[in-house]
Amino acid sequence: DFDKYDLSSVRVITYGAAGCPYEVLKKTIERFPGRALINAFGGTETSSTIAALRAEDQIITGKESEAEREKKLKRLATSIGLPMDDVEIQVRDEEGRGLPTGQIGEIVAKGPRIMKGYWKDEEKTKKAFTPDGWYRTGDLGYKDEEGYIYLTGRGDDVIVRGGENIGPDEVESVLSTHPKIEEAAVIGVKDVEWGQQVRAIVRLKKGETATEPEIIDFCRLRLAGFKRPSSVVFVTEELPKTTTGKILRRSLRQKYGET
């Protein structure tokens, strides 16, 4: 449909609320070379954006090395970027302690654009902030060695396998790069030995076929061992979503979460 319109004036493309599928990003970049793609993170309580990708992270010109291109594509697909200049963001554990690079915890934020509280609701306000005044976003994620922030899911979506936290967003991002997969989601299922295992719910592209071992082997090369799906459920219907397009993992857990 792009060819029906004159899109030469498009300079910036924004997306948010959830990660953008890898294949969609690649097609967008091919169709709009040199344009800025911005993934913004924030909410009503934070006066909109509190983190975003920088201009140099957003633009892929085609002159980058393959490694640099893949690095940028990964960030575009999965990272919410760096904190805005007037915002501090930390990743904390359940005890409120800051976590080192790569470890998943709750994302908390502080700065002048954060709300003071909910109108006439002291109890809700108290729950929304840490004892030392940081706003609790309710989102889980981690920082890489350069300070870029990656969302891994909401608190109740995180899978805990053998004491390790696994963010569904990261696994889903890898699955979305499989050439046969139209869409995918992951959930945790109970496991006697490990507590939980990762289960992938996969809808293939029209006319494609794949096997469970094929999908697991694909992930084997791209994810740490404890993050790889141990089982795959293939579905033909579109995955359930909210009105804004976010996958309803809770519905999937109810339907496919049995061991």
Coordinates of C-alpha atoms in Angstrom, one line a residue, residues 32-132:
F32 CA 12.2 4.7 4.7
P33 CA 16.0 4.7 4.6
G34 CA 17.7 7.4 6.7
R35 CA 14.6 8.2 8.7
A36 CA 14.6 8.3 12.5
L37 CA 12.7 5.5 14.2
I38 CA 11.9 6.4 17.8
N39 CA 10.8 3.9 20.5
A40 CA 9.6 6.1 23.4
F41 CA 8.9 4.8 27.0
G42 CA 6.7 6.5 29.5
G43 CA 3.1 6.7 30.9
T44 CA 0.5 9.1 32.3
E45 CA 2.2 9.1 35.7
T46 CA 5.5 10.2 34.1
S47 CA 4.1 12.9 31.9
S48 CA 4.8 10.7 28.9
T49 CA 8.3 10.0 27.7
I50 CA 11.1 9.2 30.3
A51 CA 13.4 7.2 28.0
A52 CA 14.0 7.0 24.3
L53 CA 16.7 6.0 21.7
R54 CA 19.2 8.7 20.6
A55 CA 19.2 9.9 17.0
E56 CA 22.4 7.9 16.2
D57 CA 20.6 4.7 17.4
Q58 CA 17.5 5.4 15.4
I59 CA 18.9 5.9 11.9
I60 CA 20.2 3.1 9.7
T61 CA 21.8 4.5 6.6
G62 CA 22.9 1.3 5.0
K63 CA 26.5 2.2 5.3
E64 CA 27.0 0.5 8.6
S65 CA 28.9 -2.8 9.0
E66 CA 26.8 -5.9 9.4
A67 CA 27.6 -6.1 13.1
E68 CA 26.7 -2.4 13.7
R69 CA 23.5 -2.9 11.7
E70 CA 22.5 -5.9 13.7
K71 CA 23.3 -4.0 16.9
K72 CA 21.1 -1.1 15.9
L73 CA 18.3 -3.4 14.8
K74 CA 18.3 -5.2 18.1
R75 CA 18.1 -1.9 20.0
L76 CA 15.3 -0.7 17.7
A77 CA 13.4 -3.9 18.3
T78 CA 13.9 -4.4 22.0
S79 CA 15.4 -1.3 23.7
I80 CA 13.6 1.8 25.1
G81 CA 16.9 3.6 24.9
L82 CA 18.5 5.9 27.5
P83 CA 16.8 8.1 30.2
M84 CA 15.8 11.6 29.2
D85 CA 18.2 14.4 30.4
D86 CA 16.1 15.3 33.5
V87 CA 15.2 11.7 34.5
E88 CA 17.1 9.1 36.5
I89 CA 16.2 5.4 35.9
Q90 CA 17.4 2.5 38.0
V91 CA 16.8 -1.3 37.9
R92 CA 16.1 -2.6 41.4
D93 CA 15.5 -6.0 43.0
E94 CA 12.5 -6.9 45.3
E95 CA 14.4 -5.4 48.3
G96 CA 14.9 -2.1 46.6
R97 CA 18.6 -2.6 45.9
G98 CA 20.2 -1.5 42.6
L99 CA 21.1 -4.3 40.2
P100 CA 24.2 -4.7 38.1
T101 CA 24.3 -4.7 34.3
G102 CA 22.3 -7.5 32.7
Q103 CA 20.2 -8.5 35.7
I104 CA 16.4 -8.2 35.5
G105 CA 14.6 -6.1 38.1
E106 CA 11.8 -3.5 38.4
I107 CA 12.4 -0.2 36.5
V108 CA 12.0 2.8 38.8
A109 CA 12.3 6.5 37.8
K110 CA 12.9 9.9 39.4
G111 CA 12.7 13.4 38.1
P112 CA 10.6 16.6 37.7
R113 CA 8.3 15.1 35.1
I114 CA 7.1 12.3 37.5
M115 CA 3.7 12.9 39.1
K116 CA 3.5 13.9 42.8
G117 CA 0.7 11.4 43.4
Y118 CA -2.9 10.3 42.6
W119 CA -5.6 12.8 43.3
K120 CA -7.1 12.2 46.8
D121 CA -5.8 8.6 46.9
E122 CA -3.0 8.4 49.4
E123 CA -3.0 4.6 49.5
K124 CA -2.5 4.2 45.8
T125 CA 0.2 6.9 45.8
K126 CA 2.1 5.1 48.6
K127 CA 2.1 1.9 46.6
A128 CA 3.3 3.7 43.5
F129 CA 6.5 5.0 45.1
T130 CA 9.5 3.4 46.8
P131 CA 10.2 4.6 50.4
D132 CA 13.0 6.8 49.0

